[in-house]
JSON list of N, CA and C in Angstrom, two decimals:
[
{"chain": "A", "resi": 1, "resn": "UNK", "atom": "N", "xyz": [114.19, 141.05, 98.77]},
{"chain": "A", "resi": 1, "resn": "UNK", "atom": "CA", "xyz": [114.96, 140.49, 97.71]},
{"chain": "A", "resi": 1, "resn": "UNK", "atom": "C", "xyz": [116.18, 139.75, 98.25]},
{"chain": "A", "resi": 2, "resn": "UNK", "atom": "N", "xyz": [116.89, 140.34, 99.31]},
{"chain": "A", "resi": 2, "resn": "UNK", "atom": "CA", "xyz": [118.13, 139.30, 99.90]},
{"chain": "A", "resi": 2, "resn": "UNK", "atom": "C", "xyz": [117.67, 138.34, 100.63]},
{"chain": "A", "resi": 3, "resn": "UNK", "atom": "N", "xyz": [116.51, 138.37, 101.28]},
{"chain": "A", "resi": 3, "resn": "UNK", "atom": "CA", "xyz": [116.06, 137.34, 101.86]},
{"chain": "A", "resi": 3, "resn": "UNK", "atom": "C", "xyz": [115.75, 136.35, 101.38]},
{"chain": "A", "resi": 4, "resn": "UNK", "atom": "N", "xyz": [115.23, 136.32, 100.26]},
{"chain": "A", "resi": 4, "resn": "UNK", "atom": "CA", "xyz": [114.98, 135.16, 99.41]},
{"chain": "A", "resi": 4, "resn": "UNK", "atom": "C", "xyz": [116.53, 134.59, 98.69]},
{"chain": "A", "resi": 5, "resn": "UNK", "atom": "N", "xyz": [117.41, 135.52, 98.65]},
{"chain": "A", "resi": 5, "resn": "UNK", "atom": "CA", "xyz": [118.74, 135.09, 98.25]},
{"chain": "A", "resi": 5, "resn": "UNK", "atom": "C", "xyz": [119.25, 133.78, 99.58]},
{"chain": "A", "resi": 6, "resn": "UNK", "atom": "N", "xyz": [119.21, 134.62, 100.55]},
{"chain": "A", "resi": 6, "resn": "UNK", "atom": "CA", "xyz": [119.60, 133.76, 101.88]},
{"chain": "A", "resi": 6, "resn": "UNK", "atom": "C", "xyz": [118.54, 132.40, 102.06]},
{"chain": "A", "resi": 7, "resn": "UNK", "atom": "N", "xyz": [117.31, 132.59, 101.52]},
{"chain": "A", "resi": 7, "resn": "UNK", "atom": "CA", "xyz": [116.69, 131.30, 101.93]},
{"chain": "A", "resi": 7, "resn": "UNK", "atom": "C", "xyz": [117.43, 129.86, 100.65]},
{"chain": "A", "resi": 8, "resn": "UNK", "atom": "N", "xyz": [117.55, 131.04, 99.62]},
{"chain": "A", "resi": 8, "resn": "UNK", "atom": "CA", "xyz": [118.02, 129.83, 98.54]},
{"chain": "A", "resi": 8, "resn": "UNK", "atom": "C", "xyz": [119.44, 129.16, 98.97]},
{"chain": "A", "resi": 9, "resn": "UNK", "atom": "N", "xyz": [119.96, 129.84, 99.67]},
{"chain": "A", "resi": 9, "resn": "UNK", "atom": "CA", "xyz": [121.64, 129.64, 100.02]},
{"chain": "A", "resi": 9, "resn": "UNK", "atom": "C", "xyz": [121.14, 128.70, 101.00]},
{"chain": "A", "resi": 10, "resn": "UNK", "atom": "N", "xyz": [120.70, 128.67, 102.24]},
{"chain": "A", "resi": 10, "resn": "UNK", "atom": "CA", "xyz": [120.42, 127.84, 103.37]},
{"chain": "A", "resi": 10, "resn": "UNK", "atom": "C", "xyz": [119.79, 126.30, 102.93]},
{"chain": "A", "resi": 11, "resn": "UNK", "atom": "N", "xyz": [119.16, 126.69, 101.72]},
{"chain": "A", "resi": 11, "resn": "UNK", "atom": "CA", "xyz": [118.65, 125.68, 101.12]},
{"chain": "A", "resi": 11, "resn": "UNK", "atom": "C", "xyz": [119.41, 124.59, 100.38]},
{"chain": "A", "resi": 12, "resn": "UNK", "atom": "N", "xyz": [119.96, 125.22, 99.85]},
{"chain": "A", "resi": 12, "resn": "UNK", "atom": "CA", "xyz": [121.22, 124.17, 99.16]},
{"chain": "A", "resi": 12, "resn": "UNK", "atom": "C", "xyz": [122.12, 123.47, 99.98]},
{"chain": "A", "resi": 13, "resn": "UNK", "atom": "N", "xyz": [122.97, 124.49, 101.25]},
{"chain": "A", "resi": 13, "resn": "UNK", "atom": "CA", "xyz": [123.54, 123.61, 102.32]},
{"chain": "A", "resi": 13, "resn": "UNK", "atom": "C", "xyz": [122.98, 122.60, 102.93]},
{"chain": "A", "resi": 14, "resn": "UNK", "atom": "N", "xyz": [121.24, 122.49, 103.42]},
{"chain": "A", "resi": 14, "resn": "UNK", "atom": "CA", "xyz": [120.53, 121.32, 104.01]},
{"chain": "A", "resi": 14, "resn": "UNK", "atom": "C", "xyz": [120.83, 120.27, 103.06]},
{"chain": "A", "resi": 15, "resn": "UNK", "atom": "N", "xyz": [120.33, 120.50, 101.75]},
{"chain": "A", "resi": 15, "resn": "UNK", "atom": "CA", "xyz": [120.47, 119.29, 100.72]},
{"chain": "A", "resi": 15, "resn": "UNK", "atom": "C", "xyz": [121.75, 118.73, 101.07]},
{"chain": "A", "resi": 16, "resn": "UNK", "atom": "N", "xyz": [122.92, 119.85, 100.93]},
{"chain": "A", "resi": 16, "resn": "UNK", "atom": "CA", "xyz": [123.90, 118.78, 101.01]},
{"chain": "A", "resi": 16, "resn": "UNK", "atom": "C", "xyz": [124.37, 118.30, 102.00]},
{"chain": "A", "resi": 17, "resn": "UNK", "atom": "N", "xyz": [123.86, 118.65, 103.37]},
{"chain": "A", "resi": 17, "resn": "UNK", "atom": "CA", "xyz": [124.19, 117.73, 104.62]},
{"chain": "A", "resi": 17, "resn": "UNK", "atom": "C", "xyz": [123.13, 117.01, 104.91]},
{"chain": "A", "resi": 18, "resn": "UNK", "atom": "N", "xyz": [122.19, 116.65, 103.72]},
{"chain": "A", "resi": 18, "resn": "UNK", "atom": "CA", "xyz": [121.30, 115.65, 103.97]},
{"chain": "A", "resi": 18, "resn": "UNK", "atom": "C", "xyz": [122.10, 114.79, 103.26]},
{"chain": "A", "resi": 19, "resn": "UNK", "atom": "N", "xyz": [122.39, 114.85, 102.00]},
{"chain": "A", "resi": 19, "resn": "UNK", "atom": "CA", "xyz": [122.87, 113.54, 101.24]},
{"chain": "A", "resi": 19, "resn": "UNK", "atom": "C", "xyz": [124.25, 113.26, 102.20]},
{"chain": "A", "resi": 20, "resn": "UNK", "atom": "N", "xyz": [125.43, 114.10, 102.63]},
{"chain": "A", "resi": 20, "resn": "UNK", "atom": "CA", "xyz": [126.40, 113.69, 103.11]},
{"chain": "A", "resi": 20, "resn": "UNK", "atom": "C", "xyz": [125.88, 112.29, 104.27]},
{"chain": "A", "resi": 21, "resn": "UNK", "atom": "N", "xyz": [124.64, 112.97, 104.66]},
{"chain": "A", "resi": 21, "resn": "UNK", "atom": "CA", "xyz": [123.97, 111.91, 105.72]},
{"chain": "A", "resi": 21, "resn": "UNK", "atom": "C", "xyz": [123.56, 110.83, 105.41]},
{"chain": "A", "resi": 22, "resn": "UNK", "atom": "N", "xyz": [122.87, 110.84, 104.43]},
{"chain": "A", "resi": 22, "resn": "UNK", "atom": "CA", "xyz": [122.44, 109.77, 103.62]},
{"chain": "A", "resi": 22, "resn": "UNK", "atom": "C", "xyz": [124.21, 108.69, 103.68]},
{"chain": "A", "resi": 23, "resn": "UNK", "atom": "N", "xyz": [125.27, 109.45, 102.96]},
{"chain": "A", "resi": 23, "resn": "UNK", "atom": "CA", "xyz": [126.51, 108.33, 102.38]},
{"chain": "A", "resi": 23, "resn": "UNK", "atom": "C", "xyz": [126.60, 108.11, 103.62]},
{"chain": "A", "resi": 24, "resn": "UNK", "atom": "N", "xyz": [126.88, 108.80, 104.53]},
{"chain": "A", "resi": 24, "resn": "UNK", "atom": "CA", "xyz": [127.43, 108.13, 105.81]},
{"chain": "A", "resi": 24, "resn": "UNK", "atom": "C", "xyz": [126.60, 106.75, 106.59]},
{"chain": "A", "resi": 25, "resn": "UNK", "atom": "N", "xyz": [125.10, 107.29, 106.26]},
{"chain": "A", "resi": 25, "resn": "UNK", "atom": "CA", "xyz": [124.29, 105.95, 106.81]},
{"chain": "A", "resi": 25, "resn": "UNK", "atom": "C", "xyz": [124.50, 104.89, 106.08]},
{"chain": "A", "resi": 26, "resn": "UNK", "atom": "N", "xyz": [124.46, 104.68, 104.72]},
{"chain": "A", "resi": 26, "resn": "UNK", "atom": "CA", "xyz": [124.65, 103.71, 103.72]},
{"chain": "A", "resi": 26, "resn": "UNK", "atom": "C", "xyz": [126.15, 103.17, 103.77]},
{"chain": "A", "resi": 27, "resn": "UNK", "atom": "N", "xyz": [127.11, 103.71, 104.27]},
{"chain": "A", "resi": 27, "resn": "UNK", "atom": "CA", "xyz": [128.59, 103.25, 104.96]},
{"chain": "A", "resi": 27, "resn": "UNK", "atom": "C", "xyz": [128.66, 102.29, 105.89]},
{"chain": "A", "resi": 28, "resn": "UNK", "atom": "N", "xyz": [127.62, 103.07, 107.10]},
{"chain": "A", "resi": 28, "resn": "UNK", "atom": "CA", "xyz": [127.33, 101.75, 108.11]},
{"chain": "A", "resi": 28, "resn": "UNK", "atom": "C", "xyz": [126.50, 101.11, 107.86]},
{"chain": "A", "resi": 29, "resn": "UNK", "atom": "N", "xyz": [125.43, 101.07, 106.66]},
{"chain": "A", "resi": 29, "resn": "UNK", "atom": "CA", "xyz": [124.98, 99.83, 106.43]},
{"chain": "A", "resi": 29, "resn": "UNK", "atom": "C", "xyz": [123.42, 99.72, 106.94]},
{"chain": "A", "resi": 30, "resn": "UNK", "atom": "N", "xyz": [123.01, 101.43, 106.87]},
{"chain": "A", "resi": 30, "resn": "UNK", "atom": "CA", "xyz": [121.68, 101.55, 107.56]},
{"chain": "A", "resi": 30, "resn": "UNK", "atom": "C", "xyz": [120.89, 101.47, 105.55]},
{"chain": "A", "resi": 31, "resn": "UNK", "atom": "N", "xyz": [119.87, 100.71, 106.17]},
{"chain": "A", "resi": 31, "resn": "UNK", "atom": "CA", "xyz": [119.13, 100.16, 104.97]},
{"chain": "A", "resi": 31, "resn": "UNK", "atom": "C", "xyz": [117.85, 101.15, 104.60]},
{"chain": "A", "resi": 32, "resn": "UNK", "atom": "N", "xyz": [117.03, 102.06, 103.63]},
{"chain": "A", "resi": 32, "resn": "UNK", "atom": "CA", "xyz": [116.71, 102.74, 103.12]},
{"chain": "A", "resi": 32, "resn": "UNK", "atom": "C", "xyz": [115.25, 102.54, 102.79]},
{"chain": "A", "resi": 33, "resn": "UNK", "atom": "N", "xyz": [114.01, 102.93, 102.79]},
{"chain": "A", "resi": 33, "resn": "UNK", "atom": "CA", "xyz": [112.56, 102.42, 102.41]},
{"chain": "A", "resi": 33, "resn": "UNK", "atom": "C", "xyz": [111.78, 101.67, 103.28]},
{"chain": "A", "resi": 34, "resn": "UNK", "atom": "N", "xyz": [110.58, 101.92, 102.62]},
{"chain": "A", "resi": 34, "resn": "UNK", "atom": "CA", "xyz": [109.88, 100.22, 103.42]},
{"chain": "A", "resi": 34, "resn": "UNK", "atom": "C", "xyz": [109.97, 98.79, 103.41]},
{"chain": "A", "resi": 35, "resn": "UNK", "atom": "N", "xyz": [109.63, 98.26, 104.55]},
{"chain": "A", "resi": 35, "resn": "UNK", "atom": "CA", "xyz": [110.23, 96.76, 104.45]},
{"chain": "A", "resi": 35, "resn": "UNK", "atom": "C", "xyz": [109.20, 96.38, 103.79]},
{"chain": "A", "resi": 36, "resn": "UNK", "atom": "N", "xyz": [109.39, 95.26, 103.38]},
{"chain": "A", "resi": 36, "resn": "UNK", "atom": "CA", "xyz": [108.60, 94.70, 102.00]},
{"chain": "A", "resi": 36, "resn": "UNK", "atom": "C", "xyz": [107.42, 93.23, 103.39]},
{"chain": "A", "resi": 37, "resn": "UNK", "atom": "N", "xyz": [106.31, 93.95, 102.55]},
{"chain": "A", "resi": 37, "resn": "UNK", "atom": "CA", "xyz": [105.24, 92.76, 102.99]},
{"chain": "A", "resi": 37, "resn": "UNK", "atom": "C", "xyz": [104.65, 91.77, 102.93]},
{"chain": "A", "resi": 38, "resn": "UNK", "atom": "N", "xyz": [105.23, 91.19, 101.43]},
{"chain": "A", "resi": 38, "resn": "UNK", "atom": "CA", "xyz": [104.81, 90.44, 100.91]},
{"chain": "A", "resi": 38, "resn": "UNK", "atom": "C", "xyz": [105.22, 88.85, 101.42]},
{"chain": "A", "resi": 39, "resn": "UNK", "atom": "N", "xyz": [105.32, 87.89, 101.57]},
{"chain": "A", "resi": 39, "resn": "UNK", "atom": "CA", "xyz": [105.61, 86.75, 101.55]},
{"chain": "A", "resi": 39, "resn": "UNK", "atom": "C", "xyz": [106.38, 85.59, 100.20]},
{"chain": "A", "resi": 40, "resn": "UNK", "atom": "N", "xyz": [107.55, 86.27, 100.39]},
{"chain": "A", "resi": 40, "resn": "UNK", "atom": "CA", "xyz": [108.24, 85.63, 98.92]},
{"chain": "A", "resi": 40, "resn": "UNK", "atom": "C", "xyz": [108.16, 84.09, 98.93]},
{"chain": "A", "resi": 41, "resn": "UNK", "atom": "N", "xyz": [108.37, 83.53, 100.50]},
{"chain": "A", "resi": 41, "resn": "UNK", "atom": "CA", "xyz": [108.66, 82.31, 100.41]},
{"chain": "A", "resi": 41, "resn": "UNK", "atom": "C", "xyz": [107.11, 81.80, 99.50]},
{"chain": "A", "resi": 42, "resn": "UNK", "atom": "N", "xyz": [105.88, 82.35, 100.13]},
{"chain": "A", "resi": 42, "resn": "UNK", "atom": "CA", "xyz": [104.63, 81.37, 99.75]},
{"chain": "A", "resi": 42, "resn": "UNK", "atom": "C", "xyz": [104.70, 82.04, 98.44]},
{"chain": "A", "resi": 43, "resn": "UNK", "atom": "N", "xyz": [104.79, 82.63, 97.77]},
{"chain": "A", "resi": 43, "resn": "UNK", "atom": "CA", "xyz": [105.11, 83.36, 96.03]},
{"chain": "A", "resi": 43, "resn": "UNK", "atom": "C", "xyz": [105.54, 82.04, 95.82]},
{"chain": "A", "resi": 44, "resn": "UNK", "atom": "N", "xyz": [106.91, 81.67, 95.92]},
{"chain": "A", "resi": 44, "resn": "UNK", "atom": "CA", "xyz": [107.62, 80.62, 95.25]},
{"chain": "A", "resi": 44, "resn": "UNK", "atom": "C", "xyz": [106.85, 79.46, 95.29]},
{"chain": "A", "resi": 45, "resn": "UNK", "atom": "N", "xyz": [106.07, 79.03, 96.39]},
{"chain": "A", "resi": 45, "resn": "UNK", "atom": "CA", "xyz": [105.88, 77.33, 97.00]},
{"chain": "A", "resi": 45, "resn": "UNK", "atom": "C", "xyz": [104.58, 77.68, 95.42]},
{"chain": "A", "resi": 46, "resn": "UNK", "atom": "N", "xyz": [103.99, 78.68, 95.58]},
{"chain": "A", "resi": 46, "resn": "UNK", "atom": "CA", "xyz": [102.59, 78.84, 94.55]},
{"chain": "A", "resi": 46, "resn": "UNK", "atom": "C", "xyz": [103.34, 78.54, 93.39]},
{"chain": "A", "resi": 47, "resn": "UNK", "atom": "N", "xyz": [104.39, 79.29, 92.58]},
{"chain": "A", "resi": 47, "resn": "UNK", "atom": "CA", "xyz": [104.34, 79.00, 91.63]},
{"chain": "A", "resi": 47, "resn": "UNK", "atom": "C", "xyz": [104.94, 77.97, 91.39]},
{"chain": "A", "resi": 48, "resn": "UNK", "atom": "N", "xyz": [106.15, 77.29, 91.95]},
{"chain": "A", "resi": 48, "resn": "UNK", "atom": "CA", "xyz": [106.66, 75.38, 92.24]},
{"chain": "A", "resi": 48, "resn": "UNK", "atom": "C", "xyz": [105.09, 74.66, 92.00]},
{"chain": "A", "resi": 49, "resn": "UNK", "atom": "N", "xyz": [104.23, 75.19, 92.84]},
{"chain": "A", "resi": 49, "resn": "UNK", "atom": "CA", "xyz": [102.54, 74.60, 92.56]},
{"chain": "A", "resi": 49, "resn": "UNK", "atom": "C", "xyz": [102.04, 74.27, 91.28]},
{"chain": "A", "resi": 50, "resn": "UNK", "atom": "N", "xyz": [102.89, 75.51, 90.06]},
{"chain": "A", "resi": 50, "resn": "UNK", "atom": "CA", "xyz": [102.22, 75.26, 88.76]},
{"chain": "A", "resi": 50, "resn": "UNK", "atom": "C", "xyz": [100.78, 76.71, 88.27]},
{"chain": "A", "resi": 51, "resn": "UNK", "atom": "N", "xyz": [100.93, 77.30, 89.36]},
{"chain": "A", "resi": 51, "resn": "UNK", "atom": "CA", "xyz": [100.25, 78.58, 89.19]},
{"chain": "A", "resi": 51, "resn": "UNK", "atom": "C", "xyz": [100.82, 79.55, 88.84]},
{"chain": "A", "resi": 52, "resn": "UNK", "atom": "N", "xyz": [100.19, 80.19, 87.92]},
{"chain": "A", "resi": 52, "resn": "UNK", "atom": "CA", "xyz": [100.59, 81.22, 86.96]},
{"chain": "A", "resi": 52, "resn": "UNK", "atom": "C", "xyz": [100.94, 82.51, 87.74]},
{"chain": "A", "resi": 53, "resn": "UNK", "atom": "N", "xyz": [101.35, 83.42, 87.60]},
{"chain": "A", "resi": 53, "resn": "UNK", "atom": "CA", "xyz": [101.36, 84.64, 87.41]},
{"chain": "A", "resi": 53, "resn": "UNK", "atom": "C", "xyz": [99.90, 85.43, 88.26]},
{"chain": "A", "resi": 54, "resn": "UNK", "atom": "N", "xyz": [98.74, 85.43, 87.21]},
{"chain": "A", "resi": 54, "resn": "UNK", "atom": "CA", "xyz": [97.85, 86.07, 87.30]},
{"chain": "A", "resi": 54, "resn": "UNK", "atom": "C", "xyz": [97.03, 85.15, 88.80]},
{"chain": "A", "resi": 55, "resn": "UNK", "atom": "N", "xyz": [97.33, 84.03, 88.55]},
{"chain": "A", "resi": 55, "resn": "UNK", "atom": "CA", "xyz": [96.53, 83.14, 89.52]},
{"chain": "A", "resi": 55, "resn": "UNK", "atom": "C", "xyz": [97.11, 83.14, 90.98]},
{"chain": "A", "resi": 56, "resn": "UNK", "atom": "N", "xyz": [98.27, 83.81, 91.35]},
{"chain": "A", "resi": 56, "resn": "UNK", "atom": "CA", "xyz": [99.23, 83.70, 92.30]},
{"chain": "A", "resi": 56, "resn": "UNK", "atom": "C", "xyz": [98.88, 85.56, 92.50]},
{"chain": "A", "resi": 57, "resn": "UNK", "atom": "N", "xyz": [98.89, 86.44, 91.56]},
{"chain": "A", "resi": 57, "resn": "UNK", "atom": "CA", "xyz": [98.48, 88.15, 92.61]},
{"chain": "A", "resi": 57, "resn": "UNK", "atom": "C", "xyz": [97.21, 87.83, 92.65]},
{"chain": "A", "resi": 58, "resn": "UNK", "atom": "N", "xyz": [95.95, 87.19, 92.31]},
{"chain": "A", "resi": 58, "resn": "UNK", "atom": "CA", "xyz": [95.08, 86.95, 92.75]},
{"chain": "A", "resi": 58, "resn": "UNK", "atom": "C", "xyz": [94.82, 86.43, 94.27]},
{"chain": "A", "resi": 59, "resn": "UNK", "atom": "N", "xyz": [95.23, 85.44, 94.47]},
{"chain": "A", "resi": 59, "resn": "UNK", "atom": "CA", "xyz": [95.07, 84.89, 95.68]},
{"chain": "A", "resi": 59, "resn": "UNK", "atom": "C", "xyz": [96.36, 85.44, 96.65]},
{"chain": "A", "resi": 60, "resn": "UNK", "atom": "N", "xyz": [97.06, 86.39, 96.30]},
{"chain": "A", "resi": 60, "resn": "UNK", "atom": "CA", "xyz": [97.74, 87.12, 97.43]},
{"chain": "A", "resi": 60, "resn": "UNK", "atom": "C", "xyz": [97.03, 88.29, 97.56]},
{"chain": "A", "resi": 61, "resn": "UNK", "atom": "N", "xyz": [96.60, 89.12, 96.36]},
{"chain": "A", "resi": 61, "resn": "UNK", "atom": "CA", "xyz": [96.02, 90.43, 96.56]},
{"chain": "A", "resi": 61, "resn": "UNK", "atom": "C", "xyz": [97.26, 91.10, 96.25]},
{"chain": "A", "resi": 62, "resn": "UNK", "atom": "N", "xyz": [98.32, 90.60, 95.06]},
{"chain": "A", "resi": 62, "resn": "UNK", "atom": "CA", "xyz": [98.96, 91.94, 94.67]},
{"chain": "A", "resi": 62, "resn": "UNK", "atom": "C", "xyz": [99.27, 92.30, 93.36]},
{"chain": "A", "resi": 63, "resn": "UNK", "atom": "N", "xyz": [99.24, 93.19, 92.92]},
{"chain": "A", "resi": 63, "resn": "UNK", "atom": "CA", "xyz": [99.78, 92.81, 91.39]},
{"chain": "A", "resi": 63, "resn": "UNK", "atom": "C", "xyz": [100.26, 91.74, 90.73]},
{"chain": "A", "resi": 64, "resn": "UNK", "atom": "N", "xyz": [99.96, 91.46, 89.40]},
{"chain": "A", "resi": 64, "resn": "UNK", "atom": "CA", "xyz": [100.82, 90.52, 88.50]},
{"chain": "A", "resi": 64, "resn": "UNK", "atom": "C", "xyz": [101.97, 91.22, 88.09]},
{"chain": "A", "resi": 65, "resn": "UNK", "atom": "N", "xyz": [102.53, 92.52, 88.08]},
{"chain": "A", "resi": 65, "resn": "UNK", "atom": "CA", "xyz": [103.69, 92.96, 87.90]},
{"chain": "A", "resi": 65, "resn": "UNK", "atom": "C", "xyz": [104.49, 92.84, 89.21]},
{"chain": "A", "resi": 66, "resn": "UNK", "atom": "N", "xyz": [103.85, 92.61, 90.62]},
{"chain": "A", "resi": 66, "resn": "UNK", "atom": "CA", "xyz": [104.58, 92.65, 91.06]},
{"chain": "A", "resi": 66, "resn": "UNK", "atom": "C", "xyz": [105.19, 90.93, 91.26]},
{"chain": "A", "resi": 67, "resn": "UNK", "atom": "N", "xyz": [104.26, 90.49, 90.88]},
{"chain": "A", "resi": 67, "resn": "UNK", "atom": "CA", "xyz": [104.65, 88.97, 91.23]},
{"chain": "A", "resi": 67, "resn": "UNK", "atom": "C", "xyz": [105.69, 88.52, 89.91]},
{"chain": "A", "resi": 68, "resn": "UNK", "atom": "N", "xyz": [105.58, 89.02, 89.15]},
{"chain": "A", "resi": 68, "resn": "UNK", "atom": "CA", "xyz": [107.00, 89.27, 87.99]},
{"chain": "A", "resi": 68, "resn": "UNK", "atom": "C", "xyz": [108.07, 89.63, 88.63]},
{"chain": "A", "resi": 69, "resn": "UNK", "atom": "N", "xyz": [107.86, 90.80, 88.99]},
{"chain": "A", "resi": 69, "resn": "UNK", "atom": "CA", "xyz": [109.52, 91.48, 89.61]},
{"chain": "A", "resi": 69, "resn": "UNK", "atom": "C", "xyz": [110.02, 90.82, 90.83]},
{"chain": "A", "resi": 70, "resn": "UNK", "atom": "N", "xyz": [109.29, 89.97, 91.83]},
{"chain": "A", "resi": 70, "resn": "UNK", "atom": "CA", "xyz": [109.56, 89.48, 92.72]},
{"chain": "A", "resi": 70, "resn": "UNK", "atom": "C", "xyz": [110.47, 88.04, 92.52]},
{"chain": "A", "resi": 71, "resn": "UNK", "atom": "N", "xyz": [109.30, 87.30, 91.36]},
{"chain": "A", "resi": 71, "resn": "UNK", "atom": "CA", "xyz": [110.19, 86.16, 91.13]},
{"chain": "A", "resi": 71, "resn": "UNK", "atom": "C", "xyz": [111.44, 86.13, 90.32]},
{"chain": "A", "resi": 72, "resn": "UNK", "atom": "N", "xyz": [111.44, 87.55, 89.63]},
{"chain": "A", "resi": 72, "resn": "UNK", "atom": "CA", "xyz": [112.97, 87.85, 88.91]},
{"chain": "A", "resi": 72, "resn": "UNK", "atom": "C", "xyz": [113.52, 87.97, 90.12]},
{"chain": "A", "resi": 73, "resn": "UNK", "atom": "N", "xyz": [113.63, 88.88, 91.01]},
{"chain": "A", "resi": 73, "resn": "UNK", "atom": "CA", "xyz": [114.48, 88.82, 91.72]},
{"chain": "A", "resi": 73, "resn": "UNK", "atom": "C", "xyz": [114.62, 87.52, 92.82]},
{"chain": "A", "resi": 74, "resn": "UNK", "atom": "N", "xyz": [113.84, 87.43, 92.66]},
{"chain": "A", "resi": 74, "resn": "UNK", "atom": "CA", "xyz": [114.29, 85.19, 93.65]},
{"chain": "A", "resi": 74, "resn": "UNK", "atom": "C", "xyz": [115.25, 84.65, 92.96]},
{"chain": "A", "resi": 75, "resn": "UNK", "atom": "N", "xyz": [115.07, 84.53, 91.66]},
{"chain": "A", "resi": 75, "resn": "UNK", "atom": "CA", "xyz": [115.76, 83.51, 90.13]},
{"chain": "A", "resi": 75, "resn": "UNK", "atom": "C", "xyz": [116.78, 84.32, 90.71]},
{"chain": "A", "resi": 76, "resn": "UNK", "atom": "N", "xyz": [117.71, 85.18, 90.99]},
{"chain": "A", "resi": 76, "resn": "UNK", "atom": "CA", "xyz": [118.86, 85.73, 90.87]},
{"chain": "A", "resi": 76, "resn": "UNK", "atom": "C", "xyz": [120.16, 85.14, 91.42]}
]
């Protein structure tokens, strides 16, 4: 029964010298996730082309939601 007290206690301190780790990396500017694979530039030249949405994750092979959220975030 205390042992499981002590694992919950040990447990909570990791969390929080993980996130302290986390702010400190994000301070210097260390960047978070996977790098993105897609090719934004040829996204754009396609749809400047006059191709839709559906006709542009087709011929990349990725979602039409993602080709939404991508060109929102270009327009920005």
């Amino acid at each position: 029964m205390f042992s499981d007290f002590y694992l919950f206690e040990g447990m909570g301190k990791n969390s929080q010298r993980t996130n302290e780790g986390r702010i400190e990396a994000k301070a210097k500017g260390v960047k978070f996730g996977r790098k993105r694979t897609i090719d934004t530039e040829k996204l754009r030249t396609l749809r400047k082309n006059g191709l839709g949405a559906t006709d542009i994750a087709k011929q990349m092979g990725i979602g039409r939601s993602t080709v939404y959220k991508l060109l929102n975030e270009t327009d920005e």
